[in-house]
Short mmCIF file of C-alpha atoms in Angstrom, two decimals:
data_model
loop_
_atom_site.label_atom_id
_atom_site.label_comp_id
_atom_site.label_asym_id
_atom_site.label_seq_id
_atom_site.Cartn_x
_atom_site.Cartn_y
_atom_site.Cartn_z
CA MET H 1 91.58 13.18 138.86
CA SER H 2 90.52 14.02 142.36
CA ASN H 3 87.14 13.09 143.77
CA VAL H 4 84.55 15.93 144.04
CA PRO H 5 81.24 14.60 145.45
CA ALA H 6 78.20 16.31 143.95
CA ASP H 7 76.29 16.66 147.23
CA LEU H 8 78.82 18.94 148.96
CA LYS H 9 79.66 22.63 148.83
CA TYR H 10 83.23 23.89 148.46
CA THR H 11 85.52 26.88 148.93
CA ARG H 12 88.34 28.16 146.77
CA SER H 13 90.73 27.32 149.62
CA HIS H 14 89.78 23.62 149.28
CA GLU H 15 87.45 23.09 152.22
CA TRP H 16 84.25 21.09 151.76
CA ILE H 17 80.96 21.70 153.60
CA ARG H 18 78.24 19.12 154.23
CA THR H 19 74.83 20.23 155.51
CA LEU H 20 73.61 17.67 158.05
CA ALA H 21 69.91 16.83 158.62
CA ASP H 22 69.64 19.22 161.61
CA GLY H 23 71.03 22.15 159.63
CA THR H 24 74.49 22.04 161.22
CA LEU H 25 77.60 21.83 159.03
CA GLU H 26 80.43 19.32 158.77
CA ILE H 27 83.68 20.67 157.38
CA GLY H 28 86.81 19.05 156.00
CA VAL H 29 89.46 19.39 153.32
CA THR H 30 88.97 18.08 149.80
CA ASP H 31 90.55 15.08 148.15
CA HIS H 32 92.60 17.47 146.02
CA ALA H 33 93.87 19.23 149.18
CA GLN H 34 94.86 16.03 150.98
CA ASP H 35 96.66 14.81 147.88
CA ALA H 36 98.57 18.07 147.53
CA LEU H 37 99.52 18.03 151.22
CA GLY H 38 100.80 14.46 151.16
CA ASP H 39 100.85 12.06 154.11
CA LEU H 40 99.31 13.84 157.11
CA VAL H 41 101.07 13.31 160.42
CA PHE H 42 99.40 15.88 162.69
CA VAL H 43 95.98 17.50 162.77
CA GLU H 44 94.80 20.15 165.25
CA VAL H 45 91.04 20.71 165.32
CA PRO H 46 89.09 23.51 167.08
CA GLU H 47 87.49 22.88 170.48
CA ALA H 48 83.75 22.70 170.96
CA GLY H 49 82.26 26.02 172.01
CA ARG H 50 84.70 28.20 170.07
CA THR H 51 83.06 30.96 168.04
CA VAL H 52 84.64 31.45 164.64
CA LYS H 53 84.35 34.08 161.92
CA ALA H 54 84.18 33.25 158.22
CA GLY H 55 87.72 33.00 156.88
CA GLU H 56 89.25 32.46 160.31
CA ALA H 57 92.01 29.83 160.59
CA CYS H 58 90.36 27.03 162.56
CA ALA H 59 92.37 23.88 162.12
CA VAL H 60 95.91 22.96 161.17
CA VAL H 61 96.78 19.99 159.00
CA GLU H 62 100.45 19.03 158.84
CA SER H 63 102.06 16.61 156.46
CA VAL H 64 105.65 15.43 156.64
CA LYS H 65 106.46 18.37 154.37
CA ALA H 66 104.51 21.35 155.67
CA ALA H 67 101.79 22.84 157.86
CA SER H 68 98.62 24.36 156.39
CA ASP H 69 95.74 26.25 157.96
CA VAL H 70 92.15 25.27 157.31
CA TYR H 71 89.69 28.16 157.31
CA ALA H 72 86.14 28.40 158.57
CA PRO H 73 83.99 28.79 155.45
CA VAL H 74 81.07 30.14 157.48
CA ALA H 75 80.78 31.96 160.83
CA GLY H 76 79.33 30.06 163.76
CA GLU H 77 79.96 28.03 166.87
CA VAL H 78 82.10 24.88 166.83
CA LEU H 79 80.04 21.92 168.01
CA ALA H 80 82.84 19.33 167.90
CA GLY H 81 86.30 18.70 166.54
CA ASN H 82 87.07 15.25 165.18
CA ALA H 83 88.94 13.72 168.14
CA GLN H 84 89.85 10.60 166.17
CA LEU H 85 92.34 12.58 164.10
CA ALA H 86 94.69 13.03 167.05
CA ALA H 87 95.62 9.36 166.83
CA GLN H 88 94.84 8.84 163.14
CA PRO H 89 95.66 11.95 161.12
CA ASP H 90 95.90 9.76 158.01
CA LEU H 91 92.09 9.46 157.98
CA VAL H 92 92.16 12.83 156.22
CA ASN H 93 94.18 11.17 153.44
CA SER H 94 92.23 7.95 153.22
CA GLN H 95 88.68 9.28 153.78
CA PRO H 96 88.73 13.04 153.23
CA TYR H 97 84.93 13.25 152.88
CA GLY H 98 84.13 10.68 155.56
CA ALA H 99 85.99 9.78 158.76
CA GLY H 100 88.51 12.51 157.97
CA TRP H 101 86.09 15.38 158.67
CA LEU H 102 87.64 18.15 160.78
CA TRP H 103 84.93 19.93 162.74
CA ARG H 104 81.16 20.45 162.99
CA LEU H 105 79.70 23.91 163.15
CA LYS H 106 76.40 25.53 164.05
CA PRO H 107 76.23 28.42 161.57
CA ALA H 108 75.48 31.86 163.02
CA ALA H 109 72.07 33.30 162.11
CA GLY H 110 72.15 34.49 158.49
CA ALA H 111 75.78 33.40 158.09
CA LEU H 112 75.12 31.12 155.14
CA ALA H 113 73.45 33.89 153.16
CA GLY H 114 76.53 36.06 153.34
CA VAL H 115 79.10 33.68 151.87
CA GLU H 116 79.68 32.33 148.40
CA LEU H 117 80.12 28.57 148.49
CA LEU H 118 80.85 26.66 145.31
CA GLY H 119 78.89 23.74 143.91
CA ALA H 120 80.78 20.65 142.75
CA ALA H 121 80.90 21.76 139.10
CA ASP H 122 82.28 25.19 139.99
CA TYR H 123 84.87 23.69 142.37
CA GLN H 124 85.93 21.33 139.62
CA LYS H 125 86.57 24.40 137.45
CA VAL H 126 88.73 25.92 140.21
CA LEU H 127 90.82 22.73 140.21
CA GLU H 128 91.13 22.75 136.43
CA ALA H 129 92.22 26.40 136.48
CA GLU H 130 94.85 25.64 139.16
CA ALA H 131 96.23 22.79 137.10
CA HIS H 132 97.23 25.18 134.30
CA MET E 1 111.84 25.21 134.08
CA GLY E 2 114.94 24.08 135.86
CA ARG E 3 117.76 21.74 134.90
CA GLN E 4 116.84 18.09 134.48
CA THR E 5 118.74 14.91 135.24
CA PRO E 6 118.93 11.97 132.77
CA LEU E 7 116.12 10.37 134.82
CA PHE E 8 113.64 13.25 134.55
CA GLN E 9 111.33 11.62 132.00
CA LEU E 10 111.30 8.38 133.95
CA HIS E 11 110.33 10.28 137.12
CA GLN E 12 107.39 11.75 135.24
CA GLU E 13 106.39 8.34 133.88
CA LEU E 14 106.49 6.99 137.43
CA GLY E 15 104.07 9.72 138.51
CA ALA E 16 106.50 11.71 140.61
CA ARG E 17 105.58 15.12 141.93
CA ILE E 18 108.32 17.42 140.66
CA VAL E 19 109.67 20.41 142.60
CA ASP E 20 112.46 22.90 142.16
CA PHE E 21 115.54 21.97 144.17
CA GLY E 22 118.59 24.21 143.80
CA GLY E 23 117.59 25.06 140.23
CA TRP E 24 116.82 21.44 139.30
CA ASP E 25 113.45 19.82 138.55
CA MET E 26 113.55 16.93 141.01
CA PRO E 27 111.07 14.29 142.25
CA VAL E 28 109.89 15.08 145.79
CA GLN E 29 107.72 11.96 146.07
CA TYR E 30 106.26 9.22 143.88
CA THR E 31 103.37 7.78 145.86
CA SER E 32 103.78 8.43 149.56
CA GLN E 33 106.67 10.11 151.33
CA LEU E 34 106.07 7.97 154.42
CA ALA E 35 106.04 4.72 152.41
CA GLU E 36 109.25 5.74 150.64
CA HIS E 37 110.86 6.55 153.98
CA HIS E 38 109.89 3.18 155.47
CA ALA E 39 111.07 1.35 152.33
CA VAL E 40 114.59 2.65 152.97
CA ARG E 41 114.55 1.88 156.71
CA ARG E 42 113.13 -1.62 156.23
CA ASP E 43 114.16 -2.79 152.75
CA ALA E 44 115.65 -0.69 149.93
CA GLY E 45 114.99 2.50 148.02
CA VAL E 46 116.63 4.35 145.13
CA PHE E 47 117.11 8.12 144.87
CA ASP E 48 118.15 10.21 141.88
CA VAL E 49 121.02 12.35 143.12
CA SER E 50 122.35 13.18 139.66
CA HIS E 51 121.84 16.87 140.44
CA MET E 52 124.79 16.72 142.79
CA CYS E 53 128.00 17.97 141.27
CA VAL E 54 130.85 15.51 140.72
CA VAL E 55 134.25 17.15 140.24
CA ASP E 56 137.46 15.35 139.33
CA LEU E 57 140.73 16.93 140.46
CA THR E 58 143.94 15.76 138.84
CA GLY E 59 147.57 16.75 139.13
CA GLU E 60 150.80 15.79 140.87
CA ARG E 61 150.02 18.15 143.79
CA VAL E 62 146.33 17.33 144.19
CA ARG E 63 146.74 15.96 147.72
CA ALA E 64 148.58 19.10 148.87
CA PHE E 65 145.85 21.20 147.22
CA LEU E 66 143.04 19.43 149.09
CA GLN E 67 145.00 19.63 152.35
CA TYR E 68 144.93 23.41 151.85
CA LEU E 69 141.34 23.61 150.53
CA LEU E 70 139.49 21.42 153.05
CA ALA E 71 138.99 21.63 156.83
CA ASN E 72 139.29 17.87 157.16
CA ASP E 73 142.64 16.31 156.25
CA VAL E 74 142.82 14.10 153.16
CA ALA E 75 146.07 12.72 154.60
CA ARG E 76 143.67 10.48 156.54
CA LEU E 77 142.90 8.74 153.25
CA ALA E 78 145.58 6.06 153.15
CA THR E 79 144.11 3.56 150.69
CA PRO E 80 142.72 4.25 147.21
CA GLY E 81 138.91 4.50 147.16
CA LYS E 82 138.61 5.76 150.71
CA ALA E 83 136.25 8.72 151.20
CA LEU E 84 136.29 11.66 153.60
CA TYR E 85 133.52 14.06 154.63
CA SER E 86 134.65 17.66 154.93
CA CYS E 87 133.57 21.27 155.04
CA LEU E 88 134.80 23.75 152.48
CA LEU E 89 135.45 26.94 154.45
CA ASN E 90 136.05 30.57 153.64
CA GLU E 91 138.81 32.56 155.40
CA ALA E 92 136.40 33.50 158.21
CA GLY E 93 135.68 29.85 158.94
CA GLY E 94 132.18 30.12 157.41
CA ILE E 95 130.93 27.02 155.64
CA LEU E 96 130.88 27.40 151.84
CA ASP E 97 129.69 23.82 151.41
CA ASP E 98 130.02 20.30 152.72
CA LEU E 99 131.34 17.57 150.45
CA ILE E 100 132.73 14.08 150.08
CA ALA E 101 136.28 13.62 148.80
CA TYR E 102 137.34 10.28 147.32
CA TYR E 103 141.00 9.39 147.02
CA LEU E 104 141.34 7.52 143.72
CA THR E 105 145.06 7.67 142.84
CA PRO E 106 147.96 9.82 144.13
CA ALA E 107 147.20 12.23 141.24
CA TRP E 108 143.37 11.96 141.17
CA PHE E 109 140.73 12.85 143.75
CA ARG E 110 136.98 13.12 143.21
CA LEU E 111 134.69 15.55 145.06
CA VAL E 112 130.92 15.41 145.30
CA VAL E 113 129.45 18.83 146.20
CA ASN E 114 125.90 20.14 146.57
CA ALA E 115 123.79 21.10 143.55
CA GLY E 116 122.72 24.48 144.96
CA THR E 117 126.31 25.57 145.56
CA ARG E 118 127.78 24.29 142.29
CA ASP E 119 128.69 27.63 140.68
CA LYS E 120 130.17 29.10 143.82
CA ASP E 121 132.13 25.92 144.60
CA LEU E 122 133.55 25.53 141.10
CA ALA E 123 134.68 29.16 141.09
CA TRP E 124 136.28 28.82 144.53
CA ILE E 125 137.95 25.49 143.83
CA GLY E 126 139.14 26.65 140.40
CA ALA E 127 140.63 29.86 141.76
CA HIS E 128 142.69 28.00 144.37
CA ALA E 129 143.60 25.07 142.11
CA ARG E 130 145.75 27.19 139.80
CA GLU E 131 148.46 27.70 142.39
CA PHE E 132 148.79 23.91 142.71
CA ALA E 133 148.53 23.25 138.94
CA VAL E 134 145.50 21.04 139.62
CA GLU E 135 143.03 20.47 136.81
CA VAL E 136 139.33 20.79 137.76
CA ARG E 137 136.82 18.88 135.64
CA GLU E 138 133.10 18.71 136.31
CA ARG E 139 131.69 15.27 135.46
CA SER E 140 128.28 16.24 134.13
CA ASP E 141 128.51 13.12 131.95
CA LEU E 142 127.73 11.04 135.03
CA ALA E 143 124.39 10.24 136.63
CA MET E 144 124.28 9.29 140.30
CA LEU E 145 121.88 6.90 142.01
CA ALA E 146 121.78 6.40 145.78
CA VAL E 147 120.54 2.91 146.63
CA GLN E 148 119.90 2.79 150.36
CA GLY E 149 118.48 0.43 152.95
CA PRO E 150 119.29 -2.90 154.61
CA GLN E 151 118.75 -4.78 151.32
CA ALA E 152 120.25 -2.10 149.06
CA ARG E 153 123.70 -3.57 148.51
CA ALA E 154 122.41 -7.04 147.74
CA ARG E 155 119.88 -5.68 145.22
CA LEU E 156 122.37 -3.42 143.44
CA ALA E 157 124.82 -6.34 143.24
CA GLN E 158 122.20 -8.26 141.26
CA LEU E 159 122.64 -5.75 138.41
CA LEU E 160 126.31 -6.69 138.07
CA PRO E 161 128.20 -9.65 136.57
CA GLU E 162 129.33 -12.04 139.30
CA ALA E 163 132.94 -10.90 139.63
CA GLN E 164 131.87 -7.25 139.83
CA ALA E 165 129.12 -8.05 142.33
CA THR E 166 131.66 -9.75 144.57
CA GLN E 167 133.91 -6.72 144.31
CA ALA E 168 131.05 -4.31 145.13
CA LEU E 169 129.87 -6.35 148.11
CA ALA E 170 133.41 -6.41 149.49
CA LEU E 171 133.62 -2.59 149.69
CA GLY E 172 134.13 -1.34 153.22
CA SER E 173 132.19 1.51 154.75
CA PHE E 174 133.02 4.89 153.15
CA VAL E 175 135.02 3.26 150.35
CA GLY E 176 134.37 3.47 146.61
CA ALA E 177 135.85 1.79 143.54
CA GLN E 178 135.56 1.92 139.78
CA ILE E 179 133.86 -1.39 139.03
CA GLY E 180 133.31 -1.90 135.31
CA HIS E 181 131.73 1.30 133.96
CA TRP E 182 130.38 2.35 137.35
CA PHE E 183 131.97 4.04 140.33
CA ILE E 184 130.35 2.34 143.32
CA ALA E 185 130.77 3.74 146.83
CA ARG E 186 129.47 2.51 150.15
CA THR E 187 128.22 5.91 151.23
CA GLY E 188 124.87 7.63 151.69
CA TYR E 189 122.71 10.23 153.38
CA THR E 190 120.07 8.13 155.11
CA GLY E 191 121.66 6.44 158.13
CA GLU E 192 121.29 3.08 156.39
CA ASP E 193 123.80 0.88 154.62
CA GLY E 194 123.87 1.21 150.84
CA PHE E 195 125.68 2.44 147.78
CA GLU E 196 125.98 5.65 145.85
CA VAL E 197 126.66 4.79 142.22
CA MET E 198 128.07 7.15 139.61
CA MET E 199 127.45 5.84 136.12
CA PRO E 200 127.42 7.07 132.52
CA ALA E 201 124.21 9.09 132.10
CA GLY E 202 122.97 6.61 129.47
CA ASP E 203 122.94 3.75 132.01
CA ALA E 204 120.72 5.49 134.55
CA VAL E 205 117.23 4.74 133.23
CA SER E 206 117.76 1.01 132.73
CA ALA E 207 119.52 0.71 136.09
CA TRP E 208 116.58 2.43 137.82
CA ARG E 209 114.02 0.22 136.09
CA SER E 210 115.98 -2.93 136.95
CA LEU E 211 116.17 -1.87 140.60
CA ASN E 212 112.40 -1.29 140.61
CA THR E 213 111.92 -4.78 139.18
CA LEU E 214 114.03 -6.18 142.02
CA GLY E 215 111.69 -4.50 144.52
CA VAL E 216 113.73 -1.35 145.21
CA ALA E 217 111.28 1.53 145.77
CA SER E 218 111.59 4.81 143.85
CA CYS E 219 112.17 7.45 146.51
CA GLY E 220 112.00 11.24 146.28
CA LEU E 221 113.74 14.13 147.97
CA GLY E 222 110.97 14.29 150.60
CA ALA E 223 111.93 10.91 152.04
CA ARG E 224 115.60 11.77 151.60
CA ASP E 225 115.07 14.76 153.91
CA THR E 226 113.27 12.87 156.69
CA LEU E 227 115.83 10.05 156.48
CA ARG E 228 118.84 12.37 156.74
CA LEU E 229 117.29 14.30 159.60
CA GLU E 230 116.60 11.09 161.55
CA ALA E 231 120.23 10.18 160.84
CA GLY E 232 121.30 13.53 162.33
CA MET E 233 122.95 14.70 159.11
CA ASN E 234 123.07 18.40 158.25
CA LEU E 235 121.58 19.88 155.11
CA TYR E 236 123.63 22.67 153.59
CA GLY E 237 121.75 25.97 153.36
CA GLN E 238 119.45 24.96 156.18
CA ASP E 239 121.53 23.70 159.13
CA MET E 240 124.67 25.56 158.08
CA ASP E 241 125.84 28.16 155.59
CA GLU E 242 128.52 30.82 155.17
CA SER E 243 127.34 32.62 158.31
CA THR E 244 128.01 29.58 160.52
CA HIS E 245 131.17 27.64 161.28
CA PRO E 246 131.72 23.91 161.94
CA PHE E 247 131.94 24.24 165.74
CA GLU E 248 128.37 25.56 165.95
CA SER E 249 127.13 23.08 163.34
CA GLY E 250 127.88 19.78 165.06
CA LEU E 251 130.88 19.31 162.77
CA ALA E 252 133.88 19.75 165.07
CA TRP E 253 134.74 16.12 164.30
CA THR E 254 135.35 17.07 160.66
CA VAL E 255 137.92 19.75 161.43
CA ALA E 256 141.47 18.43 161.62
CA LEU E 257 143.48 20.93 163.68
CA GLN E 258 145.82 18.43 165.32
CA ASP E 259 148.68 18.86 162.88
CA GLY E 260 150.23 22.16 161.83
CA ARG E 261 148.59 21.96 158.40
CA ARG E 262 147.76 25.32 156.85
CA PHE E 263 144.24 25.37 155.38
CA ILE E 264 141.67 27.99 154.42
CA GLY E 265 139.76 29.06 157.53
CA ARG E 266 142.22 27.61 160.04
CA GLU E 267 143.20 30.89 161.70
CA ALA E 268 139.57 31.89 162.19
CA LEU E 269 138.67 28.47 163.60
CA GLU E 270 141.56 28.54 166.07
CA LYS E 271 140.36 31.89 167.42
CA ILE E 272 136.79 30.60 167.71
CA ARG E 273 137.97 27.47 169.49
CA ALA E 274 140.18 29.42 171.91
CA ALA E 275 137.31 31.75 172.83
CA GLY E 276 134.76 28.92 172.94
CA ALA E 277 131.89 28.75 170.44
CA PRO E 278 128.88 30.53 171.98
CA ARG E 279 126.34 28.36 170.13
CA LYS E 280 125.95 24.71 169.26
CA LEU E 281 123.76 22.53 167.07
CA VAL E 282 121.67 20.00 169.02
CA GLY E 283 118.88 17.55 168.41
CA LEU E 284 115.40 18.21 169.79
CA LEU E 285 112.64 15.74 170.50
CA LEU E 286 109.18 17.27 170.87
CA GLN E 287 107.40 16.03 174.00
CA ASP E 288 104.04 17.63 173.17
CA ARG E 289 101.88 17.00 170.10
CA GLY E 290 102.81 18.96 167.00
CA VAL E 291 105.52 19.19 164.37
CA LEU E 292 108.82 21.02 164.72
CA ARG E 293 109.77 23.09 161.64
CA GLY E 294 112.70 25.21 160.50
CA HIS E 295 112.85 28.78 161.94
CA GLN E 296 110.65 28.07 164.97
CA LYS E 297 112.03 29.78 168.09
CA VAL E 298 113.66 27.74 170.83
CA LEU E 299 112.98 29.13 174.32
CA VAL E 300 115.47 28.49 177.10
CA ASP E 301 114.25 29.48 180.58
CA GLY E 302 111.28 31.17 178.96
CA SER E 303 113.08 33.50 176.56
CA ALA E 304 113.94 33.12 172.89
CA ALA E 305 117.50 31.82 172.74
CA GLY E 306 117.79 29.69 169.63
CA GLU E 307 116.20 28.55 166.43
CA ILE E 308 115.29 25.30 164.75
CA THR E 309 117.29 24.81 161.57
CA SER E 310 115.49 21.64 160.33
CA GLY E 311 112.41 20.01 161.79
CA THR E 312 110.03 17.29 160.76
CA PHE E 313 107.85 14.44 161.86
CA SER E 314 110.04 11.36 162.21
CA PRO E 315 108.25 8.46 160.51
CA THR E 316 110.43 5.91 162.33
CA LEU E 317 109.96 7.33 165.83
CA GLU E 318 106.44 8.68 165.17
CA ARG E 319 107.54 11.78 167.06
CA SER E 320 108.66 15.18 165.91
CA ILE E 321 112.41 15.81 165.81
CA ALA E 322 114.63 18.73 164.86
CA LEU E 323 118.11 20.15 164.69
CA ALA E 324 118.40 23.51 166.45
CA ARG E 325 121.10 26.08 167.03
CA VAL E 326 121.07 27.09 170.71
CA PRO E 327 123.38 28.69 173.33
CA ALA E 328 126.31 26.41 174.18
CA ALA E 329 125.14 25.78 177.76
CA THR E 330 121.67 24.53 176.73
CA ALA E 331 120.75 21.09 178.05
CA GLY E 332 117.77 19.13 179.30
CA ALA E 333 114.35 20.63 178.69
CA VAL E 334 113.56 23.57 176.41
CA GLN E 335 110.43 24.95 174.79
CA VAL E 336 109.66 25.57 171.15
CA GLU E 337 107.19 28.22 170.07
CA ILE E 338 104.71 26.73 167.61
CA ARG E 339 101.94 29.07 166.40
CA GLY E 340 102.40 31.27 169.46
CA LYS E 341 102.29 28.41 171.97
CA PRO E 342 105.34 27.20 173.93
CA LEU E 343 105.60 23.40 173.66
CA SER E 344 108.00 21.14 175.58
CA ALA E 345 111.01 19.56 173.90
CA SER E 346 114.07 17.66 175.11
CA VAL E 347 117.63 18.26 174.00
CA VAL E 348 119.06 15.03 172.60
CA LYS E 349 122.24 13.99 170.86
CA PRO E 350 121.81 13.18 167.16
CA PRO E 351 121.52 10.81 165.39
CA PHE E 352 117.93 9.92 166.23
CA VAL E 353 117.85 6.74 164.12
CA ARG E 354 120.57 4.53 162.70
CA PHE E 355 120.27 1.23 160.82
CA GLY E 356 116.49 1.14 161.22
CA ARG E 357 116.55 1.53 164.99
CA SER E 358 115.81 4.34 167.39
CA LEU E 359 118.81 5.63 169.29
CA LEU E 360 116.58 7.51 171.71
CA VAL E 361 115.29 6.32 174.99
CA LEU E 362 111.63 7.29 174.75
CA GLU E 363 109.45 7.32 177.81
#
């Protein structure tokens, strides 16, 4: 069973979203996603200052097997990409909800209201449905 | 659901992730593809390759038949047990498959061909065998385990009674022998020493478990692919197929044209050789950050000139490597287009890794 922390929001494309104390967002890929991808060997994160739309491909995570895009769950401005991942892409495997975060985002005004993010229980249901 | 090998249930018990491979349900990885890769480079790993098709050819004229069927010359096989790598060509010189041929007795050869090409190969071989009165028999009663890595031979030998172990350990490179109930060959697809063992299907599960107990890691097709690519070995259907010929697939060394032997594809190959093959298969080493993948465009002097046939991240080199088909004159530095961006790569001569060590001079 993959780990789905209760305090995060999720997307159907397996990103997680953490709301930080200042209202900015931290985004990564879920435990389920990192497990499905396998050992990550290359991660490309967006640069600070880039403006992204909801659903836009923002980061690339590559395992030995394949490359996958990671999408912006919410529109906004990228505050930082996780620079540590250039040297240690495997942090996404070992700590998907911690040191393996991908980028931080300042959501555009009203952006959060316009998107449907899943709670932990609903994301868990998405995973169960995919397993069948 | 695809076809399953005698080890399928064990793979599931061991927690393998199963994928379709050439119509077979095969394990792609057990725990970590990287760990499985390193196990083979540093110690020993075992792969289920029972999906590969073993074909026994028997008859008084079997040698003459294979001299006609194959681009490499089985006349090179002087002693029983010796193996030969060859392409199976069509009349146009296109590659129908690549295979290993073992010389067992003057009236008995064994071929091992790819799983994905089984039907086509059996039809082709059968159609040509009639003229030589050669009997073609698929050995689906056999399972095949590849035990690979610097410690592989010693570990496999521990499964055998002493006299048989001695016999197995004495096998030279690219030689196989029937030892007890098993056909043991010192061959592989990883760039490491090791054995490929054909055994009655009923022996496979206990052999696998015993190897695990001896510390041999279960390894999936994912690690098999990164290992073979580091070793500079082609994968049929990816680096070559019927639309390509051996001279543009890095396989000129497997075509025996020296003698006057008549074989299928010879006329076409002679014409190609006389005109000069316009393309070649090379190794690439990515100089920038990223991962080379199949079908990415190779740019020479700024314009698209070639294509990657297989690419991956090399766990041994911790760099990205690839095989690519490019214009014959290509050398030095090229670029590869990855997600719209041209990245720098160097043309290198495969293999990239052999016997656990890098063969590249990295800056």
